[in-house]
Amino acid sequence: MTKRPRSGPRRDPLAHEAILSAARDLVAEVGYDQATVEAIAARAGVGKMTVYRWWPNKAAVVTEAVADRLAPPPVPDTGSVGEDALEYLRGLVRTLTLLGDPTVVAGALAERGEDGRMALRDILRDRFEPGTQLLRRGVERGELPADLPVAAIVESWAGYALYRIVFLQEEPSDTDLRELAGLLPVRS
């Protein structure tokens, strides 16, 4: 009897996309905490072991499922540094509250331990450059003071968003974001 060669970790592209789609849909419907690998597999029409063959846990599946939504946004350029900052902050919050659930990013990355912390660091680092660019452009236009601590401001925006979303598990309101953007020392 000839043994059939093991296919190993090669992914059937259709099954792979079905699993990622199922993970996105399930998390959107029931939240990150209530989604399970079993439910993701069932919705995708694959066995639970298929999921575990390709990903070590639910966090890894969900992280990959939303990875395309984690791409850094373009640098806002509305002509006003205050409006640019507001758009930037809205984008940061959208990233950290994928699928409208503040627990998705935090939960998925926390479950991944050190890998999750590194992934979150990388996600935020990718967002620092657009924030830095918009503030430097505001300095160049004369809207902001030349000695503005650009890096500290961008990092404090990320810290604020993380605190509200991860620790308080609530999305900052648009009013909150307007107030935060309004703290910039914009010159008239």
C-alpha positions as semicolon CSV with decimal commas, in nm:
position;residue;x (nm);y (nm);z (nm)
1;M;0,000;0,000;0,000
2;T;0,148;0,330;-0,107
3;K;0,128;0,606;0,145
4;R;-0,014;0,928;0,016
5;P;0,229;1,215;0,065
6;R;0,129;1,442;0,348
7;S;0,024;1,782;0,227
8;G;0,161;1,947;0,541
9;P;0,090;2,308;0,619
10;R;0,006;2,409;0,261
11;R;-0,312;2,604;0,265
12;D;-0,601;2,557;0,031
13;P;-0,655;2,922;-0,071
14;L;-1,033;2,886;-0,063
15;A;-1,034;2,731;0,284
16;H;-0,783;2,988;0,405
17;E;-0,999;3,279;0,292
18;A;-1,315;3,109;0,426
19;I;-1,153;3,083;0,771
20;L;-1,040;3,446;0,771
21;S;-1,381;3,563;0,652
22;A;-1,554;3,350;0,916
23;A;-1,328;3,494;1,186
24;R;-1,405;3,853;1,081
25;D;-1,779;3,788;1,060
26;L;-1,799;3,598;1,387
27;V;-1,604;3,857;1,583
28;A;-1,823;4,132;1,435
29;E;-2,138;3,943;1,538
30;V;-2,056;3,807;1,883
31;G;-1,739;3,989;1,988
32;Y;-1,386;3,866;2,027
33;D;-1,436;3,699;2,364
34;Q;-1,732;3,491;2,247
35;A;-1,577;3,381;1,918
36;T;-1,408;3,041;1,937
37;V;-1,187;2,841;1,704
38;E;-1,464;2,580;1,691
39;A;-1,720;2,837;1,581
40;I;-1,480;2,987;1,325
41;A;-1,411;2,642;1,180
42;A;-1,780;2,554;1,167
43;R;-1,870;2,878;0,994
44;A;-1,586;2,829;0,742
45;G;-1,693;2,470;0,675
46;V;-1,361;2,320;0,782
47;G;-1,247;2,105;1,069
48;K;-1,112;2,259;1,385
49;M;-0,780;2,085;1,323
50;T;-0,748;2,264;0,990
51;V;-0,754;2,594;1,173
52;Y;-0,501;2,472;1,431
53;R;-0,275;2,337;1,157
54;W;-0,236;2,688;1,018
55;W;-0,268;2,905;1,330
56;P;-0,169;2,828;1,690
57;N;-0,476;2,992;1,848
58;K;-0,779;3,214;1,799
59;A;-0,573;3,529;1,849
60;A;-0,347;3,444;1,555
61;V;-0,645;3,372;1,327
62;V;-0,820;3,696;1,419
63;T;-0,500;3,899;1,390
64;E;-0,443;3,772;1,037
65;A;-0,812;3,812;0,954
66;V;-0,798;4,183;1,028
67;A;-0,439;4,247;0,915
68;D;-0,551;4,416;0,592
69;R;-0,743;4,665;0,803
70;L;-0,431;4,743;1,003
71;A;-0,244;4,900;0,711
72;P;-0,122;5,251;0,792
73;P;-0,358;5,521;0,669
74;P;-0,248;5,801;0,438
75;V;-0,142;6,128;0,600
76;P;-0,449;6,351;0,623
77;D;-0,416;6,685;0,443
78;T;-0,727;6,896;0,479
79;G;-0,534;7,224;0,479
80;S;-0,576;7,265;0,855
81;V;-0,346;7,098;1,107
82;G;-0,633;7,079;1,358
83;E;-0,859;6,896;1,111
84;D;-0,568;6,676;1,002
85;A;-0,506;6,582;1,366
86;L;-0,874;6,499;1,413
87;E;-0,876;6,276;1,103
88;Y;-0,556;6,109;1,220
89;L;-0,706;6,039;1,563
90;R;-1,023;5,899;1,409
91;G;-0,810;5,663;1,198
92;L;-0,610;5,555;1,502
93;V;-0,929;5,473;1,691
94;R;-1,071;5,285;1,389
95;T;-0,757;5,073;1,382
96;L;-0,774;4,991;1,752
97;T;-1,148;4,918;1,745
98;L;-1,163;4,691;1,445
99;L;-1,508;4,562;1,368
100;G;-1,652;4,814;1,614
101;D;-1,536;4,613;1,914
102;P;-1,276;4,764;2,148
103;T;-1,180;4,417;2,269
104;V;-1,071;4,277;1,930
105;V;-0,723;4,421;1,896
106;A;-0,653;4,428;2,267
107;G;-0,782;4,076;2,326
108;A;-0,617;3,919;2,025
109;L;-0,282;4,075;2,092
110;A;-0,291;4,014;2,467
111;E;-0,357;3,644;2,411
112;R;-0,051;3,627;2,190
113;G;0,173;3,734;2,480
114;E;0,508;3,881;2,378
115;D;0,426;3,832;2,010
116;G;0,107;4,030;2,064
117;R;0,286;4,316;2,238
118;M;0,537;4,327;1,954
119;A;0,254;4,325;1,697
120;L;0,074;4,609;1,875
121;R;0,400;4,804;1,896
122;D;0,448;4,758;1,520
123;I;0,088;4,859;1,443
124;L;0,130;5,177;1,645
125;R;0,477;5,250;1,509
126;D;0,333;5,235;1,156
127;R;0,085;5,504;1,262
128;F;0,343;5,732;1,421
129;E;0,488;5,839;1,086
130;P;0,161;5,983;0,946
131;G;0,105;6,169;1,274
132;T;0,459;6,299;1,272
133;Q;0,426;6,410;0,909
134;L;0,105;6,603;0,968
135;L;0,250;6,785;1,269
136;R;0,576;6,868;1,087
137;R;0,371;6,999;0,795
138;G;0,182;7,217;1,045
139;V;0,515;7,353;1,172
140;E;0,633;7,420;0,814
141;R;0,310;7,608;0,736
142;G;0,353;7,817;1,048
143;E;0,037;7,676;1,210
144;L;0,237;7,521;1,495
145;P;0,543;7,642;1,690
146;A;0,884;7,537;1,558
147;D;0,981;7,381;1,892
148;L;0,672;7,157;1,907
149;P;0,757;6,818;2,069
150;V;0,621;6,624;1,771
151;A;0,720;6,271;1,881
152;A;0,585;6,324;2,234
153;I;0,250;6,445;2,099
154;V;0,208;6,154;1,857
155;E;0,302;5,902;2,128
156;S;0,064;6,068;2,376
157;W;-0,219;6,039;2,122
158;A;-0,151;5,667;2,092
159;G;-0,131;5,636;2,471
160;Y;-0,466;5,810;2,511
161;A;-0,633;5,588;2,253
162;L;-0,485;5,272;2,405
163;Y;-0,589;5,371;2,756
164;R;-0,949;5,435;2,653
165;I;-0,981;5,131;2,429
166;V;-0,773;4,868;2,606
167;F;-0,818;4,956;2,971
168;L;-1,158;5,126;2,977
169;Q;-1,286;4,918;2,682
170;E;-1,469;5,213;2,537
171;E;-1,420;5,398;2,214
172;P;-1,338;5,769;2,253
173;S;-1,622;5,983;2,123
174;D;-1,575;6,226;1,839
175;T;-1,609;6,504;2,097
176;D;-1,320;6,350;2,295
177;L;-1,108;6,338;1,981
178;R;-1,195;6,698;1,890
179;E;-1,088;6,808;2,239
180;L;-0,763;6,613;2,208
181;A;-0,685;6,763;1,866
182;G;-0,783;7,102;2,010
183;L;-0,496;7,083;2,257
184;L;-0,250;7,154;1,976
185;P;-0,104;7,506;2,011
186;V;-0,235;7,619;1,672
187;R;-0,138;7,973;1,577
188;S;-0,408;8,194;1,435
